[in-house]
mmCIF file of C-alpha atoms and ligand atoms in Angstrom:
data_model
loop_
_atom_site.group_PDB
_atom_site.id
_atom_site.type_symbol
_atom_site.label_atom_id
_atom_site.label_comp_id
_atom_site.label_asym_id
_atom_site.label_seq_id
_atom_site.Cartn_x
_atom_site.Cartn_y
_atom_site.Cartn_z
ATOM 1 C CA UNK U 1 34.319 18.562 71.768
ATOM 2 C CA UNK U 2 31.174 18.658 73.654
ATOM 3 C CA UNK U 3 28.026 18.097 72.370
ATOM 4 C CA UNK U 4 24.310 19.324 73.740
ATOM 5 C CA UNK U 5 21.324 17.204 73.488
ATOM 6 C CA UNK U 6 18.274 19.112 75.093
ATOM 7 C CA UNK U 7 14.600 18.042 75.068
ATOM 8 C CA UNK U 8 11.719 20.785 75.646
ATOM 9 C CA UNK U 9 7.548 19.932 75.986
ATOM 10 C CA UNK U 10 4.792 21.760 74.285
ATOM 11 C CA UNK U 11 1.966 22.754 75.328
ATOM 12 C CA UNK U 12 -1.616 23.451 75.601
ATOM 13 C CA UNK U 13 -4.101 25.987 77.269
ATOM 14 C CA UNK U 14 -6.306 24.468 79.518
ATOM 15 C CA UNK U 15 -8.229 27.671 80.948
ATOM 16 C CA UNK U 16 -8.275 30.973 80.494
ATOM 17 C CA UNK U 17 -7.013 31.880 77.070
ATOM 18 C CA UNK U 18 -8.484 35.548 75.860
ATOM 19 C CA UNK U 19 -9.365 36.313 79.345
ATOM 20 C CA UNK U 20 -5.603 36.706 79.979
ATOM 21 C CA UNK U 21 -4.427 39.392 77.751
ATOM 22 C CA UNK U 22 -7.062 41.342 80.304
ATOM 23 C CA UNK U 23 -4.691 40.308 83.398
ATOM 24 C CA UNK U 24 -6.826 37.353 84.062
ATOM 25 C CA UNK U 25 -4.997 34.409 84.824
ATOM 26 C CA UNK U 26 -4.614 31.299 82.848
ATOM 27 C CA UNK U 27 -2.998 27.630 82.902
ATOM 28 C CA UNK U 28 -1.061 25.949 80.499
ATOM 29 C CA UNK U 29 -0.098 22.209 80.610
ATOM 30 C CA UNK U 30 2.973 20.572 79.615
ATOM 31 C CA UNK U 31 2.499 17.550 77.221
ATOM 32 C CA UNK U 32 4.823 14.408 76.423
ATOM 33 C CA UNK U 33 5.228 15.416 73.177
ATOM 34 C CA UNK U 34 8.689 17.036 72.923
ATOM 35 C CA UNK U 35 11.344 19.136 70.894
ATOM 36 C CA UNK U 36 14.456 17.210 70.775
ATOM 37 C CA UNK U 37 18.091 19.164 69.588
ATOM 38 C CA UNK U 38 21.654 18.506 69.603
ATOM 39 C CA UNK U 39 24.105 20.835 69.299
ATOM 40 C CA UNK U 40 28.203 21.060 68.971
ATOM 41 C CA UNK U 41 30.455 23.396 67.545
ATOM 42 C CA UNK U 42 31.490 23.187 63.969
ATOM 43 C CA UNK U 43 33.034 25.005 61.164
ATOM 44 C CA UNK U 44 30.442 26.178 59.627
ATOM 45 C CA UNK U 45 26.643 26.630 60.496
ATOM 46 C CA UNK U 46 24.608 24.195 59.915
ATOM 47 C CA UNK U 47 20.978 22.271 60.327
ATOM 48 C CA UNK U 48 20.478 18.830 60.388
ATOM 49 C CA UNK U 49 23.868 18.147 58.723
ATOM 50 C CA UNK U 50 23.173 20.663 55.766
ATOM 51 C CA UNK U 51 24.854 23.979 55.570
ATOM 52 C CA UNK U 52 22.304 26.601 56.259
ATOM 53 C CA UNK U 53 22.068 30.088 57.874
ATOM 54 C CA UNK U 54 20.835 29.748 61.483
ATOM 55 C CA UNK U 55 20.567 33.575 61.693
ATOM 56 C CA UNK U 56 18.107 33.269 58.856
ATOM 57 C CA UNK U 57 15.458 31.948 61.703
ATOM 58 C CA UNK U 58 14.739 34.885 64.438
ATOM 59 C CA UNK U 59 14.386 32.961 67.507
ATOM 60 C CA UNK U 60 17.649 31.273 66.814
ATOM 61 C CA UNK U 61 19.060 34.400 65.638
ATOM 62 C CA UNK U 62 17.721 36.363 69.360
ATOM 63 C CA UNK U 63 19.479 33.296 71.105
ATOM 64 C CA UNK U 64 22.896 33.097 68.965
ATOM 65 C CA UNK U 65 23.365 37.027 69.654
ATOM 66 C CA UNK U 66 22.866 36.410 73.793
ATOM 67 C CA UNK U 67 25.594 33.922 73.433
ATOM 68 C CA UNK U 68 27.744 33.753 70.894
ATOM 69 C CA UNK U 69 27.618 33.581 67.113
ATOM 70 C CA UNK U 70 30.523 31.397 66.567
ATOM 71 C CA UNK U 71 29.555 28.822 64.230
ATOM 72 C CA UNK U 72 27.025 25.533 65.358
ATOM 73 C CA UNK U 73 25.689 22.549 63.497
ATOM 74 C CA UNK U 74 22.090 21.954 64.946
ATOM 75 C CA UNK U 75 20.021 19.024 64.620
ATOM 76 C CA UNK U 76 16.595 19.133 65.200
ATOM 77 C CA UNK U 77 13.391 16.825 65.889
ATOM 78 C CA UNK U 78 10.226 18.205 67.009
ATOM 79 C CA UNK U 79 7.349 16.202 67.948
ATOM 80 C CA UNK U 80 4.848 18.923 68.625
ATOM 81 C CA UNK U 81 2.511 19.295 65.639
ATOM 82 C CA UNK U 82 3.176 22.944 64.089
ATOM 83 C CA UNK U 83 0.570 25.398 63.994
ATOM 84 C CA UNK U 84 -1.931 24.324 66.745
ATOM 85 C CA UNK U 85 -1.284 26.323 69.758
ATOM 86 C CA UNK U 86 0.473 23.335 70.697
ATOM 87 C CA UNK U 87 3.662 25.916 71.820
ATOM 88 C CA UNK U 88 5.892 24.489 68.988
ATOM 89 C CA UNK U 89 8.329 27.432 68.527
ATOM 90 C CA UNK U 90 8.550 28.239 72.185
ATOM 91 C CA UNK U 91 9.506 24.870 72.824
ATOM 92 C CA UNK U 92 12.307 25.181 69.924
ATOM 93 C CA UNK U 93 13.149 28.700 71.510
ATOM 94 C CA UNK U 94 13.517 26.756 75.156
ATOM 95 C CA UNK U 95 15.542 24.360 73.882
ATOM 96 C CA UNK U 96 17.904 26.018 71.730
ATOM 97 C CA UNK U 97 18.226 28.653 74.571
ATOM 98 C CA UNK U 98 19.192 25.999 77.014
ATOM 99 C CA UNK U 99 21.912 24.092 74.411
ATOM 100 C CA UNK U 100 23.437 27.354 73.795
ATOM 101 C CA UNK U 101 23.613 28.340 77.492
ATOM 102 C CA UNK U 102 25.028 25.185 77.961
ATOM 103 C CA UNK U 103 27.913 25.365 75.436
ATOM 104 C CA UNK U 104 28.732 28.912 76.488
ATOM 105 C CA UNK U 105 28.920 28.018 80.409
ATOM 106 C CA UNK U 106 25.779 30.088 81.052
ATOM 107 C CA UNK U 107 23.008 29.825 83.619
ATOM 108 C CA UNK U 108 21.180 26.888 83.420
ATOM 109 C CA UNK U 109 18.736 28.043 85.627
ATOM 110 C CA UNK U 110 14.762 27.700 84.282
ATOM 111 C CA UNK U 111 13.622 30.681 85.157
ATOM 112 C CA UNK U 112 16.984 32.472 82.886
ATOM 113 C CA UNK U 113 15.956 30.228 79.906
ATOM 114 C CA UNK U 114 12.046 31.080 80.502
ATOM 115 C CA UNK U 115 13.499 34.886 79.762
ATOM 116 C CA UNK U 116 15.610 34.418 77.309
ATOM 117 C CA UNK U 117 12.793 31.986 75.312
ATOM 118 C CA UNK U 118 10.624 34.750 75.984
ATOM 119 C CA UNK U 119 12.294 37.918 74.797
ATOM 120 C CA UNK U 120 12.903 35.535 71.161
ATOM 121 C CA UNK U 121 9.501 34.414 71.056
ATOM 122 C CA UNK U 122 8.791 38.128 71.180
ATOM 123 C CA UNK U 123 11.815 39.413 69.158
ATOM 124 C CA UNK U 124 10.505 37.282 66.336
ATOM 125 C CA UNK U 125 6.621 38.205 66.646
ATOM 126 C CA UNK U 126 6.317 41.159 67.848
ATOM 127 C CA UNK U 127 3.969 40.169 70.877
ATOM 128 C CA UNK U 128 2.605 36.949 73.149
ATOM 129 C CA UNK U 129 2.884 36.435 76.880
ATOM 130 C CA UNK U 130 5.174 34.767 78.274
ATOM 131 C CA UNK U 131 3.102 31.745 79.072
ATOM 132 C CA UNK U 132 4.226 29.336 76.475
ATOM 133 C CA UNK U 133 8.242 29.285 76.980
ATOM 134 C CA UNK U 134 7.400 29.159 80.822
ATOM 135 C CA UNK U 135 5.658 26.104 80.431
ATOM 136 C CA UNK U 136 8.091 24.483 78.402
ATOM 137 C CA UNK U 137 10.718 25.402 80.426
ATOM 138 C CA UNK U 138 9.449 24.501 83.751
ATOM 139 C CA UNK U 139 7.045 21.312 82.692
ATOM 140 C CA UNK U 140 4.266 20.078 84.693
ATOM 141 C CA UNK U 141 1.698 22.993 84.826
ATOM 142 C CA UNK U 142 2.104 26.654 84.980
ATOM 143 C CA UNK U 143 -0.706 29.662 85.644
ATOM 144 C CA UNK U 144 -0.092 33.076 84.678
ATOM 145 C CA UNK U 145 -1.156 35.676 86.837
ATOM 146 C CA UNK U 146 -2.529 33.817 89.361
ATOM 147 C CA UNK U 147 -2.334 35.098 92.834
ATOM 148 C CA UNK U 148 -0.833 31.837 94.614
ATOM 149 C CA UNK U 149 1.161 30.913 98.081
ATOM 150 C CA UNK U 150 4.560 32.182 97.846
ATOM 151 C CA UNK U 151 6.516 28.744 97.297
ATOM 152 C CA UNK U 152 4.495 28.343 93.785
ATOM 153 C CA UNK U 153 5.625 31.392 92.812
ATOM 154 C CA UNK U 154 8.095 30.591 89.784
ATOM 155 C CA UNK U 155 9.153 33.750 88.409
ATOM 156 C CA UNK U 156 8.488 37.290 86.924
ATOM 157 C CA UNK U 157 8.147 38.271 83.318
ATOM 158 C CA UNK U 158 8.014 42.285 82.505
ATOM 159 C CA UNK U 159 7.861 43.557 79.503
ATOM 160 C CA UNK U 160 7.311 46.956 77.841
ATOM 161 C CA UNK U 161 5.849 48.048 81.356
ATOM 162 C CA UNK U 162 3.487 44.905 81.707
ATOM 163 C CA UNK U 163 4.401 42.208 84.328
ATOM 164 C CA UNK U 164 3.329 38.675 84.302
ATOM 165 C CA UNK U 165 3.964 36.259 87.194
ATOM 166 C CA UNK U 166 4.209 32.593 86.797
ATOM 167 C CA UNK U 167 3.435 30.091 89.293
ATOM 168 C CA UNK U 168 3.938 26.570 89.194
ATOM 169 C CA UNK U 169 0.954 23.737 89.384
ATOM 170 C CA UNK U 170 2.067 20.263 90.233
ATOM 171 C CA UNK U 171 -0.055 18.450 87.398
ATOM 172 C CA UNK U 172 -1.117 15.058 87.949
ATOM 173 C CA UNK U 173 -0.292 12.597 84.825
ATOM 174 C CA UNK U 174 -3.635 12.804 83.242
ATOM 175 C CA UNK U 175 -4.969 11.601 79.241
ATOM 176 C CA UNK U 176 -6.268 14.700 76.926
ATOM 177 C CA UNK U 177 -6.987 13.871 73.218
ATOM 178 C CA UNK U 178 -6.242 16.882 71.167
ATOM 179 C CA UNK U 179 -8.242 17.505 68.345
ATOM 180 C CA UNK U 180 -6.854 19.481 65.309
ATOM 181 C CA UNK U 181 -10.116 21.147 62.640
ATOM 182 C CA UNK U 182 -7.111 21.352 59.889
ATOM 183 C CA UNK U 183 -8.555 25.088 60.047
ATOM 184 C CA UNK U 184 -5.490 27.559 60.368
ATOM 185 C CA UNK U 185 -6.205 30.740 62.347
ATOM 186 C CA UNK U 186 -4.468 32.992 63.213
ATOM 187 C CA UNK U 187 -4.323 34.520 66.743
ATOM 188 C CA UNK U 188 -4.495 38.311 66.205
ATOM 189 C CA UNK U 189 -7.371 39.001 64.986
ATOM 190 C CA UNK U 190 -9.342 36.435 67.001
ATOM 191 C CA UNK U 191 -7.193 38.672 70.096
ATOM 192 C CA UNK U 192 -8.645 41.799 68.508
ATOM 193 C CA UNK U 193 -12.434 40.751 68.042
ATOM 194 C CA UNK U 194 -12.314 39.985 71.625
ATOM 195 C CA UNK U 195 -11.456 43.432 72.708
ATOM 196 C CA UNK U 196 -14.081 45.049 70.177
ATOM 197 C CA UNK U 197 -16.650 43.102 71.573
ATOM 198 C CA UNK U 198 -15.589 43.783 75.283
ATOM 199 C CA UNK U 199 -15.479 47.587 74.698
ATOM 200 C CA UNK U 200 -18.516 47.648 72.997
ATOM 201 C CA UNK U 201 -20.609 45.433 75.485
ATOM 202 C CA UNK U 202 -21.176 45.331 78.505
ATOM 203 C CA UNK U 203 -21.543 41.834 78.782
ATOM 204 C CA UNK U 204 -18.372 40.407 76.948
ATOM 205 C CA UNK U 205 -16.848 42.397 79.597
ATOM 206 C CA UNK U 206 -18.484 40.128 82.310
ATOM 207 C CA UNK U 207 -17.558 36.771 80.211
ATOM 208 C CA UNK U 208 -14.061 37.547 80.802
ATOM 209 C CA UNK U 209 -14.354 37.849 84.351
ATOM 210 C CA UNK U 210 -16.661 34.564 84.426
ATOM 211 C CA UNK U 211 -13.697 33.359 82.678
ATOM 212 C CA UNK U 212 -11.309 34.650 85.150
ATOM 213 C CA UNK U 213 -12.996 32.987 88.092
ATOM 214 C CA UNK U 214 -13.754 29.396 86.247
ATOM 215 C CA UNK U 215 -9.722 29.788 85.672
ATOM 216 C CA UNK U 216 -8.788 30.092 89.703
ATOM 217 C CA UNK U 217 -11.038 27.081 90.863
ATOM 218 C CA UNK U 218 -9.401 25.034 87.929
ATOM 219 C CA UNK U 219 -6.315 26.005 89.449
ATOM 220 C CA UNK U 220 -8.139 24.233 92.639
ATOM 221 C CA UNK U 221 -9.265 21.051 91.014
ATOM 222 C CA UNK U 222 -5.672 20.693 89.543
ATOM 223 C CA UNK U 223 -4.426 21.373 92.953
ATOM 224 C CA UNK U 224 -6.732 18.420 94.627
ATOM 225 C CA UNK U 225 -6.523 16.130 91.841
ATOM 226 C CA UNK U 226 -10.323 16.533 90.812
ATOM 227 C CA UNK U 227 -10.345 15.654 87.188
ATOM 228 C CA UNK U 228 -14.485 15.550 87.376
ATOM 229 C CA UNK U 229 -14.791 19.221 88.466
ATOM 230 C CA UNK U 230 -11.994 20.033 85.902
ATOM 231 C CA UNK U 231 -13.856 18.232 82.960
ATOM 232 C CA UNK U 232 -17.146 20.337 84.459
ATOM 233 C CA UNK U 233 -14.865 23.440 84.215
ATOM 234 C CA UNK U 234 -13.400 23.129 81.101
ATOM 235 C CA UNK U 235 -16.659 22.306 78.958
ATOM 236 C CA UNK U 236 -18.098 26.128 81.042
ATOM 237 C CA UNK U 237 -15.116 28.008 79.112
ATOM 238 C CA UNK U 238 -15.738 26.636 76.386
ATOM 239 C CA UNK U 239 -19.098 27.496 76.575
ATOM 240 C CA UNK U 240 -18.161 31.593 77.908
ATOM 241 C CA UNK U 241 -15.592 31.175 74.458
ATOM 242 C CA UNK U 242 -18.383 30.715 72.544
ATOM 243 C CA UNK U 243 -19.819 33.635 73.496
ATOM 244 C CA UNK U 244 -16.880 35.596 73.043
ATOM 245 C CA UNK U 245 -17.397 34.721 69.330
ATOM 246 C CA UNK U 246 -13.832 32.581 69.044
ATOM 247 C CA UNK U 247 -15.410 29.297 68.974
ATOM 248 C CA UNK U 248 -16.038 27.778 64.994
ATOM 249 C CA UNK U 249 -18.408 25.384 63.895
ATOM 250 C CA UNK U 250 -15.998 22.707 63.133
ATOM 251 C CA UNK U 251 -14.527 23.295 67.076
ATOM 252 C CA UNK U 252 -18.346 22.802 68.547
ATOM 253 C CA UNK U 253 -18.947 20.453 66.593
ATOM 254 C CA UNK U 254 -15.398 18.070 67.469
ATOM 255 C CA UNK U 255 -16.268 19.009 71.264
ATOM 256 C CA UNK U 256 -20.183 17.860 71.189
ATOM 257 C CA UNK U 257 -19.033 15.025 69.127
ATOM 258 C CA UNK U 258 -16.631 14.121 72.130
ATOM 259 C CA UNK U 259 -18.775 14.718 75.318
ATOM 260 C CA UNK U 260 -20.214 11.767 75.962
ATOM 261 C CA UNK U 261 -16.999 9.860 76.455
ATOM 262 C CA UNK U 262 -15.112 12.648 78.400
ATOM 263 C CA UNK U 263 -14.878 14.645 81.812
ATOM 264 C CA UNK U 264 -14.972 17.990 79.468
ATOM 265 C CA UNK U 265 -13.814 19.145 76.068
ATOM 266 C CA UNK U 266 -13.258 22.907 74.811
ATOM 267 C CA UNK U 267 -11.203 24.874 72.432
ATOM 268 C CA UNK U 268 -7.509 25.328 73.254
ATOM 269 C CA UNK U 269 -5.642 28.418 72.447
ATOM 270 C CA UNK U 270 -6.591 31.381 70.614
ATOM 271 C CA UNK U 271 -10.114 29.391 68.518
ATOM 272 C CA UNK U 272 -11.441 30.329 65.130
ATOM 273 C CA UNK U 273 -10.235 26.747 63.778
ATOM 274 C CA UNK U 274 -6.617 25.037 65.626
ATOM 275 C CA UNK U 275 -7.383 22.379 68.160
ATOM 276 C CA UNK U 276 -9.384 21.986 70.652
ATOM 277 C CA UNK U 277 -9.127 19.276 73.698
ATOM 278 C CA UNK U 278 -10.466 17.157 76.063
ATOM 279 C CA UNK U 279 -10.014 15.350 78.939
ATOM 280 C CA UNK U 280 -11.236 11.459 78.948
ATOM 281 C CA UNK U 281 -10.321 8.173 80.343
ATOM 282 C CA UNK U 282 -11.519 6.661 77.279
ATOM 283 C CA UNK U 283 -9.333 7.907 74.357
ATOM 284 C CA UNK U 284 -9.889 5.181 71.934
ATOM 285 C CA UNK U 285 -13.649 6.486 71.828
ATOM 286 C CA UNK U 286 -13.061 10.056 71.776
ATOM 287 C CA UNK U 287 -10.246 9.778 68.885
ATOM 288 C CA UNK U 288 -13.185 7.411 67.137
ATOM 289 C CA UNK U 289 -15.125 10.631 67.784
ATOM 290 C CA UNK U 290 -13.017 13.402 66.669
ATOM 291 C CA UNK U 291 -11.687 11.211 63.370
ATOM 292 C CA UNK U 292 -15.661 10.285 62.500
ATOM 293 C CA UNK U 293 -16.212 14.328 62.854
ATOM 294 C CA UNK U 294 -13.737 15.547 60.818
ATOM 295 C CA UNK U 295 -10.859 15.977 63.028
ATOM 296 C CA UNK U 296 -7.341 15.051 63.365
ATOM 297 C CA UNK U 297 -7.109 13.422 66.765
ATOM 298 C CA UNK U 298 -3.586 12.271 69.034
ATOM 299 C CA UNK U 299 -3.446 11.340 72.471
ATOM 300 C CA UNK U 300 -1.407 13.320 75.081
ATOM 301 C CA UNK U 301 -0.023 12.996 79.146
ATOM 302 C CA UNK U 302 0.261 15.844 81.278
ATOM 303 C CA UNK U 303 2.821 15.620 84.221
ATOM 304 C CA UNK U 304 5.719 16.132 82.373
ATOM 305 C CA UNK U 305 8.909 17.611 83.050
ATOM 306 C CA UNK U 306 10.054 20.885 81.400
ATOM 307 C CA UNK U 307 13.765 21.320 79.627
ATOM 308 C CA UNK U 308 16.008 18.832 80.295
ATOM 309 C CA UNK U 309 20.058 19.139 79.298
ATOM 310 C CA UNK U 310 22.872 16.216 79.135
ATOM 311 C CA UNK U 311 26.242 16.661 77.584
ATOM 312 C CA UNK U 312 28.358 14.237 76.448
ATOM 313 C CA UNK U 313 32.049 15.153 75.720
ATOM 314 C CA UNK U 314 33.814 13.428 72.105
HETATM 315 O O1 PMV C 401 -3.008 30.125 70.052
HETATM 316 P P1 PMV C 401 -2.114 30.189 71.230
HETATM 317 O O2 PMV C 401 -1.812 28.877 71.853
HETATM 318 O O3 PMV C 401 -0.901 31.034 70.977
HETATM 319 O O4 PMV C 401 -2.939 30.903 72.392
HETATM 320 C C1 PMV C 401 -3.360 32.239 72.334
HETATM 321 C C2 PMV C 401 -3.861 32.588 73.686
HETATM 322 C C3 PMV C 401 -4.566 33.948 73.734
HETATM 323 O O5 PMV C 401 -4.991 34.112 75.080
HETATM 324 C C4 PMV C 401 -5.781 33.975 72.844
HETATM 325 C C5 PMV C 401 -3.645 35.080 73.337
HETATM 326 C C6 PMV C 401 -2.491 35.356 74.293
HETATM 327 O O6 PMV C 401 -1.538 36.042 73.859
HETATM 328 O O7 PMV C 401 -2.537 34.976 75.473
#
């Protein structure tokens, strides 16, 4: 019998978040911390050797029913912190969407496990883009509705009449400390006070396109390897988030706390509390920083690759 082991990154937003859901684009980053799962067919279903109900947890449940539900014992390791935009369940989705594929004789193509990660991500809550399964799928760096040459074009994403394309950014391997506030927000609302303010003023509206345009020459500085002008870039948007009204005072705080030993810091993902990150050649100092501040820091690479699949037959 054959059993799956497949490996999936998360993530983290580097530019653009809020300004996205407008059609702005936005980058996410693949990290080395990864979602690990093995899985082989059995006689009943079951999770990390236990009996349980697999069809009790959506995204598995979205994935089983685009295969097969004959019976699987799953075993799972994650190594993305839960619950800090750190892409967590899409990588789980990625991965379990690959293993299945795998054991069914489906597509193993990145771009049909992107989808299929997608449409459970958003069978299970009810919205998101697709920009945090394509990022674990592919690895390395992804934008979302960039315009970009046509061989970093990755795929297409539509949904419910919206389309999102997805282009590929070959990320150098570069250090990020990611700084967690132990504050739990969640993203709607922080979503929804965005598009109050933006329909209400006239300026929010041209944040978001500030936003927009600090995104597409970070896609530039990526491109050339220019991890000053990224830093530069990435403390700006954190500075137009602020003014959105998603920042917190624990985030500015962790990110003022960090600037002095870093190319740039901002929040990271949808803001009100979660994590915020920045990029540094001296992480020692900034998780000093972060810990002395109140923060929960870890150290992260970019320049990863995205799902990865081996089999090995019993
Ligand atoms: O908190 P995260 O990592 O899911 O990021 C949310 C990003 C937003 O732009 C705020 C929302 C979205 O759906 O793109």
């Amino acid at each position: 019998m054959n059993e799956i082991s497949v490996s999936a990154p998360g993530k983290f937003v580097i530019l653009g978040e809020h300004a996205v859901v407008y059609g702005k684009p936005a980058i996410a980053l693949a990290i080395n911390k990864r979602f690990y799962m093995s899985v082989r067919r059995d006689n009943e279903f079951k999770i990390n050797n236990e009996a349980a109900d697999i069809r009790a947890n959506p995204h598995l449940k979205y994935i089983l029913g685009k295969n097969d539900m004959l019976p699987v014992s799953v075993h799972m390791d994650s190594k993305i912190p839960t619950g800090s935009g750190l892409g967590s369940s899409a990588a789980l989705s990625v991965a379990f969407s690959a293993a299945m594929r795998s054991l069914c004789g489906g597509s193993l193509d990145e771009s049909e496990i992107a989808k299929e990660a997608f449409e459970a991500e958003y069978f299970s809550q009810g919205r998101g883009s697709p920009m945090d399964t394509s990022a674990s799928a592919h690895g390395y760096g992804i934008a979302l509705n960039a315009q970009c040459e046509k061989d970093e074009l990755l795929w297409e994403i539509t949904k419910n009449e919206h389309t999102w394309n997805i282009s590929k950014i070959n990320v150098p391997s570069m250090t990020f400390v990611i700084g967690n506030t132990g504050v739990r927000a969640a993203t709607g609302p922080l979503v929804e006070k965005v598009r109050k303010y933006k329909d209400s003023n006239g300026f929010a509206a041209d944040i978001v396109d500030d936003i927009g345009k600090i995104t597409l020459e970070g896609m530039n500085a990526l491109r050339n390897n220019d991890i000053v002008g990224l830093g530069e870039l990435m403390t700006k948007d954190h500075k137009l988030l602020s003014i959105l009204g998603v920042s917190s005072n624990e985030l500015n705080k962790l990110v003022k706390a960090s600037l002095p030993y870093a190319y740039g810091a901002k929040l990271t993902g949808a803001g009100g509390g979660g994590s915020m990150v920045v990029l540094t050649d001296t992480p020692d100092k900034v998780c000093d920083a972060i810990s002395s501040h109140g923060g929960s820091p870890f150290v992260v690479r970019t320049g990863v690759e995205g799902v990865r699949v081996s089999v090995k037959s019993e």
